[in-house]
Each structure stands twice: as C-alpha cells, then as structure tokens.
PDB file of C-alpha atoms in Angstrom:
ATOM      1  CA  MET A  20    -155.017   3.216 125.431  1.00 63.00           C
ATOM      2  CA  LEU A  21    -157.479   0.823 125.144  1.00 67.00           C
ATOM      3  CA  GLU A  22    -159.861   1.995 128.280  1.00 69.00           C
ATOM      4  CA  SER A  23    -159.848   5.427 126.264  1.00 77.00           C
ATOM      5  CA  LEU A  24    -161.466   3.997 123.216  1.00 80.00           C
ATOM      6  CA  SER A  25    -165.404   4.923 122.989  1.00 85.00           C
ATOM      7  CA  LEU A  26    -167.804   1.729 121.844  1.00 87.00           C
ATOM      8  CA  LEU A  27    -168.307   3.912 118.081  1.00 90.00           C
ATOM      9  CA  GLN A  28    -164.284   3.771 117.790  1.00 88.00           C
ATOM     10  CA  LEU A  29    -164.243   0.170 118.655  1.00 89.00           C
ATOM     11  CA  VAL A  30    -167.000  -0.636 115.953  1.00 93.00           C
ATOM     12  CA  LEU A  31    -165.521   1.600 113.432  1.00 94.00           C
ATOM     13  CA  MET A  32    -162.422  -0.169 113.625  1.00 94.00           C
ATOM     14  CA  ALA A  33    -164.155  -3.541 113.323  1.00 95.00           C
ATOM     15  CA  LEU A  34    -165.801  -2.296 110.196  1.00 96.00           C
ATOM     16  CA  VAL A  35    -162.394  -1.037 108.864  1.00 95.00           C
ATOM     17  CA  LEU A  36    -160.889  -4.524 109.711  1.00 96.00           C
ATOM     18  CA  ILE A  37    -163.917  -6.330 107.936  1.00 95.00           C
ATOM     19  CA  LEU A  38    -163.576  -4.062 104.723  1.00 92.00           C
ATOM     20  CA  ALA A  39    -159.820  -4.422 104.590  1.00 92.00           C
ATOM     21  CA  TYR A  40    -159.813  -8.309 105.020  1.00 92.00           C
ATOM     22  CA  LEU A  41    -162.693  -9.229 102.736  1.00 89.00           C
ATOM     23  CA  VAL A  42    -160.967  -7.013  99.828  1.00 85.00           C
ATOM     24  CA  ARG A  43    -157.874  -8.907 100.845  1.00 84.00           C
ATOM     25  CA  GLY A  44    -159.659 -12.425 100.580  1.00 82.00           C
ATOM     26  CA  ILE A  45    -161.018 -11.244  97.170  1.00 79.00           C
ATOM     27  CA  THR A  46    -158.125  -9.854  95.702  1.00 73.00           C
ATOM     28  CA  GLY A  47    -155.083 -11.570  97.525  1.00 73.00           C
ATOM     29  CA  PHE A  48    -153.655  -7.927  98.771  1.00 74.00           C
ATOM     30  CA  GLY A  49    -154.567  -4.465  99.608  1.00 78.00           C
ATOM     31  CA  SER A  50    -155.738  -4.975 103.382  1.00 86.00           C
ATOM     32  CA  GLY A  51    -152.649  -2.631 104.620  1.00 87.00           C
ATOM     33  CA  LEU A  52    -153.451   0.239 101.937  1.00 84.00           C
ATOM     34  CA  ILE A  53    -157.172   0.099 103.032  1.00 88.00           C
ATOM     35  CA  ALA A  54    -156.936  -0.320 107.004  1.00 92.00           C
ATOM     36  CA  ILE A  55    -153.950   1.740 107.854  1.00 90.00           C
ATOM     37  CA  PRO A  56    -155.015   4.942 106.938  1.00 89.00           C
ATOM     38  CA  LEU A  57    -158.412   4.834 108.100  1.00 90.00           C
ATOM     39  CA  LEU A  58    -157.482   3.011 111.572  1.00 93.00           C
ATOM     40  CA  ALA A  59    -155.004   6.274 111.654  1.00 90.00           C
ATOM     41  CA  GLN A  60    -157.759   8.671 111.958  1.00 87.00           C
ATOM     42  CA  MET A  61    -158.193   6.902 115.370  1.00 89.00           C
ATOM     43  CA  LEU A  62    -155.170   5.507 116.562  1.00 91.00           C
ATOM     44  CA  PRO A  63    -151.343   6.430 116.795  1.00 90.00           C
ATOM     45  CA  LEU A  64    -149.508   5.405 113.570  1.00 89.00           C
ATOM     46  CA  SER A  65    -147.113   3.775 115.866  1.00 89.00           C
ATOM     47  CA  LEU A  66    -149.447   1.616 117.113  1.00 92.00           C
ATOM     48  CA  VAL A  67    -151.614   1.005 113.783  1.00 94.00           C
ATOM     49  CA  VAL A  68    -148.802  -0.005 111.600  1.00 94.00           C
ATOM     50  CA  PRO A  69    -147.142  -2.912 113.613  1.00 95.00           C
ATOM     51  CA  MET A  70    -150.586  -4.237 114.594  1.00 95.00           C
ATOM     52  CA  VAL A  71    -151.732  -4.397 111.006  1.00 94.00           C
ATOM     53  CA  GLY A  72    -148.224  -5.595 109.869  1.00 94.00           C
ATOM     54  CA  LEU A  73    -149.001  -8.664 112.375  1.00 94.00           C
ATOM     55  CA  LEU A  74    -152.471  -9.347 111.073  1.00 94.00           C
ATOM     56  CA  ASP A  75    -150.854  -9.045 107.479  1.00 92.00           C
ATOM     57  CA  TYR A  76    -148.417 -11.610 108.075  1.00 92.00           C
ATOM     58  CA  PHE A  77    -150.905 -14.024 109.666  1.00 91.00           C
ATOM     59  CA  ALA A  78    -153.020 -13.683 106.584  1.00 88.00           C
ATOM     60  CA  ALA A  79    -150.115 -14.342 104.558  1.00 85.00           C
ATOM     61  CA  ALA A  80    -148.747 -17.192 105.975  1.00 86.00           C
ATOM     62  CA  SER A  81    -152.241 -18.647 106.317  1.00 81.00           C
ATOM     63  CA  HIS A  82    -152.551 -18.873 102.391  1.00 70.00           C
ATOM     64  CA  GLY A  83    -148.983 -20.240 102.231  1.00 68.00           C
ATOM     65  CA  VAL A  84    -147.175 -20.433  98.972  1.00 70.00           C
ATOM     66  CA  LYS A  85    -148.594 -22.508  96.258  1.00 71.00           C
ATOM     67  CA  HIS A  86    -146.555 -23.530  93.348  1.00 73.00           C
ATOM     68  CA  ARG A  87    -143.320 -23.451  95.354  1.00 82.00           C
ATOM     69  CA  GLU A  88    -141.388 -25.116  92.555  1.00 83.00           C
ATOM     70  CA  ALA A  89    -141.994 -22.014  90.512  1.00 82.00           C
ATOM     71  CA  ILE A  90    -140.811 -19.472  93.061  1.00 88.00           C
ATOM     72  CA  ALA A  91    -138.118 -17.209  91.484  1.00 88.00           C
ATOM     73  CA  TRP A  92    -135.217 -17.033  93.828  1.00 91.00           C
ATOM     74  CA  ARG A  93    -133.362 -15.168  91.361  1.00 91.00           C
ATOM     75  CA  GLU A  94    -135.420 -12.478  91.604  1.00 91.00           C
ATOM     76  CA  ILE A  95    -136.006 -12.541  95.341  1.00 92.00           C
ATOM     77  CA  LEU A  96    -132.202 -12.502  96.189  1.00 93.00           C
ATOM     78  CA  PRO A  97    -131.397  -9.230  94.761  1.00 92.00           C
ATOM     79  CA  LEU A  98    -134.299  -7.561  96.331  1.00 94.00           C
ATOM     80  CA  MET A  99    -133.817  -8.631 100.217  1.00 95.00           C
ATOM     81  CA  PRO A 100    -130.684  -6.593 101.140  1.00 95.00           C
ATOM     82  CA  PHE A 101    -132.166  -3.668  99.745  1.00 96.00           C
ATOM     83  CA  THR A 102    -135.462  -4.600 101.755  1.00 96.00           C
ATOM     84  CA  LEU A 103    -133.721  -5.008 104.964  1.00 96.00           C
ATOM     85  CA  VAL A 104    -131.799  -1.223 104.440  1.00 97.00           C
ATOM     86  CA  GLY A 105    -135.463   0.005 103.741  1.00 96.00           C
ATOM     87  CA  VAL A 106    -136.864  -1.650 107.051  1.00 96.00           C
ATOM     88  CA  VAL A 107    -133.733  -0.162 109.374  1.00 96.00           C
ATOM     89  CA  THR A 108    -133.777   3.351 107.903  1.00 96.00           C
ATOM     90  CA  ALA A 109    -137.914   3.250 108.185  1.00 94.00           C
ATOM     91  CA  LEU A 110    -137.412   2.188 112.183  1.00 95.00           C
ATOM     92  CA  TYR A 111    -134.872   4.912 112.407  1.00 94.00           C
ATOM     93  CA  LEU A 112    -137.564   7.491 110.809  1.00 92.00           C
ATOM     94  CA  PHE A 113    -140.293   5.908 112.824  1.00 90.00           C
ATOM     95  CA  LYS A 114    -138.454   6.825 116.036  1.00 88.00           C
ATOM     96  CA  THR A 115    -137.503  10.395 114.839  1.00 91.00           C
ATOM     97  CA  ILE A 116    -140.141  12.292 112.646  1.00 89.00           C
ATOM     98  CA  HIS A 117    -143.097  13.888 114.304  1.00 87.00           C
ATOM     99  CA  ALA A 118    -146.356  11.626 114.370  1.00 81.00           C
ATOM    100  CA  GLU A 119    -148.152  14.444 112.485  1.00 84.00           C
ATOM    101  CA  LEU A 120    -145.394  14.453 109.742  1.00 88.00           C
ATOM    102  CA  LEU A 121    -145.488  10.806 109.228  1.00 87.00           C
ATOM    103  CA  LEU A 122    -149.392  10.910 108.708  1.00 85.00           C
ATOM    104  CA  ARG A 123    -149.060  13.567 106.239  1.00 88.00           C
ATOM    105  CA  PHE A 124    -146.865  11.420 104.177  1.00 87.00           C
ATOM    106  CA  LEU A 125    -149.063   8.425 104.480  1.00 86.00           C
ATOM    107  CA  GLY A 126    -151.691  10.509 103.197  1.00 86.00           C
ATOM    108  CA  GLY A 127    -149.481  11.769 100.429  1.00 88.00           C
ATOM    109  CA  PHE A 128    -148.450   8.285  99.415  1.00 86.00           C
ATOM    110  CA  VAL A 129    -152.190   6.637  99.532  1.00 84.00           C
ATOM    111  CA  LEU A 130    -153.271   9.351  97.322  1.00 87.00           C
ATOM    112  CA  LEU A 131    -150.661   8.925  94.777  1.00 87.00           C
ATOM    113  CA  TYR A 132    -151.016   5.265  94.870  1.00 82.00           C
ATOM    114  CA  ALA A 133    -154.832   5.983  94.184  1.00 84.00           C
ATOM    115  CA  LEU A 134    -154.071   7.845  91.540  1.00 86.00           C
ATOM    116  CA  TYR A 135    -151.781   5.277  89.862  1.00 81.00           C
ATOM    117  CA  SER A 136    -154.491   2.711  90.533  1.00 77.00           C
ATOM    118  CA  LEU A 137    -157.098   4.704  88.198  1.00 81.00           C
ATOM    119  CA  PHE A 138    -154.667   6.225  85.542  1.00 81.00           C
ATOM    120  CA  GLY A 139    -151.162   4.248  85.818  1.00 70.00           C
ATOM    121  CA  ARG A 140    -150.391   1.543  83.333  1.00 70.00           C
ATOM    122  CA  GLU A 141    -148.971  -1.807  84.018  1.00 64.00           C
ATOM    123  CA  PRO A 142    -145.301  -1.777  83.437  1.00 64.00           C
ATOM    124  CA  GLU A 143    -144.101  -4.179  80.843  1.00 62.00           C
ATOM    125  CA  GLY A 144    -141.415  -6.627  81.429  1.00 61.00           C
ATOM    126  CA  GLY A 145    -137.660  -6.269  80.326  1.00 67.00           C
ATOM    127  CA  GLY A 146    -136.255  -4.181  83.270  1.00 72.00           C
ATOM    128  CA  THR A 147    -132.871  -5.401  84.604  1.00 80.00           C
ATOM    129  CA  ARG A 148    -132.285  -6.639  88.049  1.00 80.00           C
ATOM    130  CA  ARG A 149    -130.804  -3.159  89.189  1.00 86.00           C
ATOM    131  CA  TRP A 150    -134.807  -2.087  89.615  1.00 87.00           C
ATOM    132  CA  ALA A 151    -134.139  -4.399  93.017  1.00 90.00           C
ATOM    133  CA  ILE A 152    -132.387  -1.644  94.521  1.00 93.00           C
ATOM    134  CA  PRO A 153    -135.316   1.035  94.327  1.00 91.00           C
ATOM    135  CA  ALA A 154    -137.911  -1.712  94.692  1.00 91.00           C
ATOM    136  CA  GLY A 155    -136.474  -3.470  97.363  1.00 94.00           C
ATOM    137  CA  GLY A 156    -135.205  -0.236  99.235  1.00 95.00           C
ATOM    138  CA  LEU A 157    -138.758   1.479  98.833  1.00 92.00           C
ATOM    139  CA  GLY A 158    -140.768  -1.970  99.853  1.00 91.00           C
ATOM    140  CA  GLY A 159    -138.868  -2.151 103.007  1.00 94.00           C
ATOM    141  CA  LEU A 160    -139.155   1.555 103.458  1.00 93.00           C
ATOM    142  CA  VAL A 161    -142.517   2.298 102.922  1.00 91.00           C
ATOM    143  CA  GLY A 162    -143.655  -0.754 104.133  1.00 90.00           C
ATOM    144  CA  THR A 163    -142.361  -0.630 107.476  1.00 93.00           C
ATOM    145  CA  LEU A 164    -143.469   2.796 107.776  1.00 91.00           C
ATOM    146  CA  PHE A 165    -146.860   2.619 106.427  1.00 88.00           C
ATOM    147  CA  GLY A 166    -147.221  -1.260 105.977  1.00 86.00           C
ATOM    148  CA  THR A 167    -147.787  -0.476 102.054  1.00 82.00           C
ATOM    149  CA  GLY A 168    -144.775  -1.638 100.486  1.00 85.00           C
ATOM    150  CA  GLY A 169    -145.995  -4.335  98.412  1.00 83.00           C
ATOM    151  CA  PRO A 170    -146.680  -2.238  95.194  1.00 82.00           C
ATOM    152  CA  PHE A 171    -143.099  -1.770  94.697  1.00 87.00           C
ATOM    153  CA  TYR A 172    -142.442  -5.529  94.683  1.00 89.00           C
ATOM    154  CA  VAL A 173    -145.430  -6.021  92.289  1.00 84.00           C
ATOM    155  CA  ILE A 174    -143.979  -3.458  89.720  1.00 84.00           C
ATOM    156  CA  TYR A 175    -140.398  -4.970  90.063  1.00 87.00           C
ATOM    157  CA  LEU A 176    -141.925  -8.545  89.099  1.00 86.00           C
ATOM    158  CA  HIS A 177    -143.641  -7.138  86.387  1.00 83.00           C
ATOM    159  CA  LEU A 178    -140.636  -5.214  85.208  1.00 84.00           C
ATOM    160  CA  ARG A 179    -138.892  -8.388  85.169  1.00 86.00           C
ATOM    161  CA  GLY A 180    -141.297 -10.103  83.012  1.00 82.00           C
ATOM    162  CA  LEU A 181    -142.477 -12.785  85.342  1.00 83.00           C
ATOM    163  CA  THR A 182    -145.798 -15.029  84.112  1.00 80.00           C
ATOM    164  CA  LYS A 183    -148.660 -15.793  86.147  1.00 78.00           C
ATOM    165  CA  THR A 184    -147.715 -18.902  88.299  1.00 81.00           C
ATOM    166  CA  PRO A 185    -144.025 -17.816  89.237  1.00 86.00           C
ATOM    167  CA  PHE A 186    -145.460 -14.077  89.712  1.00 83.00           C
ATOM    168  CA  ARG A 187    -147.859 -15.533  92.293  1.00 81.00           C
ATOM    169  CA  ALA A 188    -145.357 -17.718  94.087  1.00 84.00           C
ATOM    170  CA  THR A 189    -142.769 -15.191  94.080  1.00 88.00           C
ATOM    171  CA  VAL A 190    -144.781 -12.365  95.228  1.00 85.00           C
ATOM    172  CA  ALA A 191    -146.201 -14.386  98.161  1.00 84.00           C
ATOM    173  CA  THR A 192    -142.625 -15.233  99.228  1.00 90.00           C
ATOM    174  CA  ILE A 193    -141.561 -11.921  99.066  1.00 91.00           C
ATOM    175  CA  PHE A 194    -144.465 -10.821 101.356  1.00 89.00           C
ATOM    176  CA  LEU A 195    -143.579 -13.678 103.817  1.00 91.00           C
ATOM    177  CA  LEU A 196    -139.926 -12.551 103.980  1.00 93.00           C
ATOM    178  CA  ASP A 197    -140.603  -8.442 103.741  1.00 93.00           C
ATOM    179  CA  GLY A 198    -143.371  -9.211 106.729  1.00 93.00           C
ATOM    180  CA  ALA A 199    -140.895 -11.281 108.848  1.00 95.00           C
ATOM    181  CA  SER A 200    -138.289  -8.691 108.782  1.00 96.00           C
ATOM    182  CA  ARG A 201    -140.706  -5.900 109.585  1.00 96.00           C
ATOM    183  CA  ILE A 202    -142.019  -7.804 112.503  1.00 96.00           C
ATOM    184  CA  LEU A 203    -138.777  -8.544 113.856  1.00 96.00           C
ATOM    185  CA  GLY A 204    -137.777  -5.020 113.567  1.00 96.00           C
ATOM    186  CA  TYR A 205    -140.935  -3.821 115.578  1.00 96.00           C
ATOM    187  CA  PHE A 206    -140.135  -6.325 118.144  1.00 96.00           C
ATOM    188  CA  LEU A 207    -136.538  -5.162 118.733  1.00 95.00           C
ATOM    189  CA  SER A 208    -137.423  -1.380 118.560  1.00 94.00           C
ATOM    190  CA  GLY A 209    -140.182  -2.031 121.405  1.00 94.00           C
ATOM    191  CA  PHE A 210    -143.511  -1.058 119.070  1.00 94.00           C
ATOM    192  CA  TYR A 211    -145.077  -4.158 119.996  1.00 94.00           C
ATOM    193  CA  SER A 212    -146.624  -2.755 123.601  1.00 90.00           C
ATOM    194  CA  ARG A 213    -149.262  -4.478 125.536  1.00 90.00           C
ATOM    195  CA  ASP A 214    -152.165  -2.403 123.744  1.00 88.00           C
ATOM    196  CA  THR A 215    -150.908  -3.259 120.435  1.00 91.00           C
ATOM    197  CA  LEU A 216    -150.780  -6.973 121.307  1.00 93.00           C
ATOM    198  CA  MET A 217    -154.149  -6.803 122.599  1.00 91.00           C
ATOM    199  CA  LEU A 218    -155.500  -5.164 119.731  1.00 91.00           C
ATOM    200  CA  ALA A 219    -153.923  -7.856 117.283  1.00 93.00           C
ATOM    201  CA  GLY A 220    -155.365 -10.637 119.437  1.00 93.00           C
ATOM    202  CA  ALA A 221    -158.916  -8.854 119.440  1.00 92.00           C
ATOM    203  CA  ALA A 222    -158.609  -8.129 115.757  1.00 94.00           C
ATOM    204  CA  LEU A 223    -157.224 -11.819 114.815  1.00 95.00           C
ATOM    205  CA  PRO A 224    -161.139 -13.169 114.834  1.00 95.00           C
ATOM    206  CA  VAL A 225    -162.153 -10.515 112.674  1.00 95.00           C
ATOM    207  CA  MET A 226    -159.297 -10.740 110.327  1.00 94.00           C
ATOM    208  CA  ALA A 227    -159.686 -14.524 109.950  1.00 93.00           C
ATOM    209  CA  VAL A 228    -163.609 -14.407 109.311  1.00 94.00           C
ATOM    210  CA  SER A 229    -163.225 -11.889 106.863  1.00 92.00           C
ATOM    211  CA  LEU A 230    -160.679 -13.136 105.022  1.00 89.00           C
ATOM    212  CA  TYR A 231    -162.293 -16.515 104.757  1.00 88.00           C
ATOM    213  CA  ALA A 232    -165.372 -14.948 103.699  1.00 89.00           C
ATOM    214  CA  GLY A 233    -163.786 -12.952 100.934  1.00 83.00           C
ATOM    215  CA  GLY A 234    -161.964 -15.912  99.460  1.00 78.00           C
ATOM    216  CA  HIS A 235    -165.663 -17.726  98.946  1.00 79.00           C
ATOM    217  CA  ILE A 236    -167.358 -14.460  97.867  1.00 75.00           C
ATOM    218  CA  HIS A 237    -168.800 -14.710  94.100  1.00 60.00           C
ATOM    219  CA  THR A 238    -169.218 -11.204  93.085  1.00 61.00           C
ATOM    220  CA  ASN A 239    -170.501  -9.926  89.629  1.00 62.00           C
ATOM    221  CA  ILE A 240    -168.830  -6.998  89.625  1.00 66.00           C
ATOM    222  CA  SER A 241    -165.923  -6.661  86.958  1.00 70.00           C
ATOM    223  CA  GLN A 242    -162.264  -6.637  88.166  1.00 67.00           C
ATOM    224  CA  GLU A 243    -161.774  -2.997  86.585  1.00 73.00           C
ATOM    225  CA  SER A 244    -164.899  -1.842  88.458  1.00 74.00           C
ATOM    226  CA  PHE A 245    -163.669  -3.166  91.853  1.00 70.00           C
ATOM    227  CA  ARG A 246    -160.377  -1.810  91.255  1.00 72.00           C
ATOM    228  CA  ARG A 247    -161.775   1.623  90.928  1.00 79.00           C
ATOM    229  CA  ALA A 248    -163.842   1.513  93.734  1.00 78.00           C
ATOM    230  CA  ILE A 249    -160.972   0.622  96.044  1.00 76.00           C
ATOM    231  CA  ALA A 250    -158.901   3.318  94.407  1.00 80.00           C
ATOM    232  CA  PHE A 251    -161.704   6.071  94.970  1.00 83.00           C
ATOM    233  CA  THR A 252    -161.861   4.708  98.791  1.00 80.00           C
ATOM    234  CA  LEU A 253    -158.202   5.080  98.866  1.00 78.00           C
ATOM    235  CA  ALA A 254    -158.252   8.740  97.667  1.00 84.00           C
ATOM    236  CA  GLY A 255    -160.494   9.648 100.046  1.00 83.00           C
ATOM    237  CA  SER A 256    -158.717   8.113 103.170  1.00 79.00           C
ATOM    238  CA  GLY A 257    -155.631   9.854 101.929  1.00 81.00           C
ATOM    239  CA  MET A 258    -157.278  13.270 101.386  1.00 85.00           C
ATOM    240  CA  ALA A 259    -158.456  13.107 104.893  1.00 79.00           C
ATOM    241  CA  LEU A 260    -155.127  12.201 106.347  1.00 79.00           C
ATOM    242  CA  LEU A 261    -153.722  15.278 104.190  1.00 83.00           C
ATOM    243  CA  LEU A 262    -156.387  17.819 105.577  1.00 77.00           C
ATOM    244  CA  ARG A 263    -156.892  16.471 109.298  1.00 66.00           C
TER     245      ARG A 263
END
C-alpha cells in the first residue's frame, strides 16, 4: 500500500493533515471532519478512519482535561453505554458494507454537517437525559465509521445547558473515553495493520507541529468567518465524495 503512493499523494496527505490539525489547534476540534473526507479521496476509508482516530486521540490526550473538578459525570455516565453500542454496531457495519457505499454515506454526512454549520442554530438548554440515547448511539456509530461523532456529544451537552467551563471539561473527557473505546474496537477488529500504523507514525510529527502552531496562531479573522470557511471546505469535500 505505502509503496504505491506517489510523492504528490504523500505531499497532499501532509497538507491535509497540516490543515486539519491547525484548525484543531485554533478551535479545539474539527480535525477528523476535515482530514477524513479529504484523505478518503486517496486512501481506503478502512485505513484512514483508524489512523486519524489514533492521531485525534493523541491530540486530545496532549491537551489533557482542564478544570477536572468541573467535569459533569452525571451527563457522561448516561452517554457511555449507548456510545459503546454505537461503536460495536459501526465495527460490524465496517466489515459488512461495501467501501464505496460507506464513502457515499460519509459524503452525505459531511455535507449535511456543513449545511448545519452554515444555517443551523445552536440548541438551547432544557433537554432531558433521554437525549443521551441518540447522542451516545450516533456519536459512537458515526465516530467509529467516519471519525466525526463529536457534534452529537456537543449538541447533547448544549441541550443539557452546561455552562462554559463544565462544558469544555466534560466534552474533553467524552472525547477521551469515546476515542479509547474506538481505538480498542479497531485494534480488536484487526484494522491496525502495518500500513496503518506506519502512516500514523509518519503523520504524528506533522500532527504535533500543526497542533502546536494552531494553538499559538493569533488571527484577525472573526470566529463566524472562520466557521463559515471551514463549513464551505467541508461542503466541497462532501460533494466530492458523493460525486466520485
């Protein structure tokens, strides 16, 4: 697999990872949403998703969890059983659904998320813990299939009305727990091949430098303009996957 990649493909992959982890360094999320649909144009989804999952976990672990005393465990505990159900279901689908069909699903999801980013409204508080069922299930399912399950957890915590500090501490903890369960699932299902681990190892320095640079970039671009630029990028990559 690795021997068949051209120099141009390797350069493009590096540029995708630089963009994805610069964005994560600036915003704290979004690396999987950017990297996976773009890398899937060049590599099999069954290689891309476990590789980026590993990189994302290292990125999340490097930031750690600040304000641990503010973690809302009462919101995390209802999520996790359904997250695990989603992870197991996704691993089964990964093995049984044709790769091209999975790419179409990924393209559709990324396009819908881009439209939500452009036109959707942030959910207000007041939702009950019953929302943990779809949020956990879809977070685990979509996260394991496409590496992009974070939005479901974010929406759930917004529905539960968490304030800024508990929200950040809780979502960081969820990402670590969710990521660990997905990585274990990929490992037990045999997705971490020699090629996947070699690519992840080669990508690790690129991820680390980009993440650090993103965390130290001071930009005059407004948060709204930045969010819209990312949404248009996602819309383009989603359309490309649907039309390939």
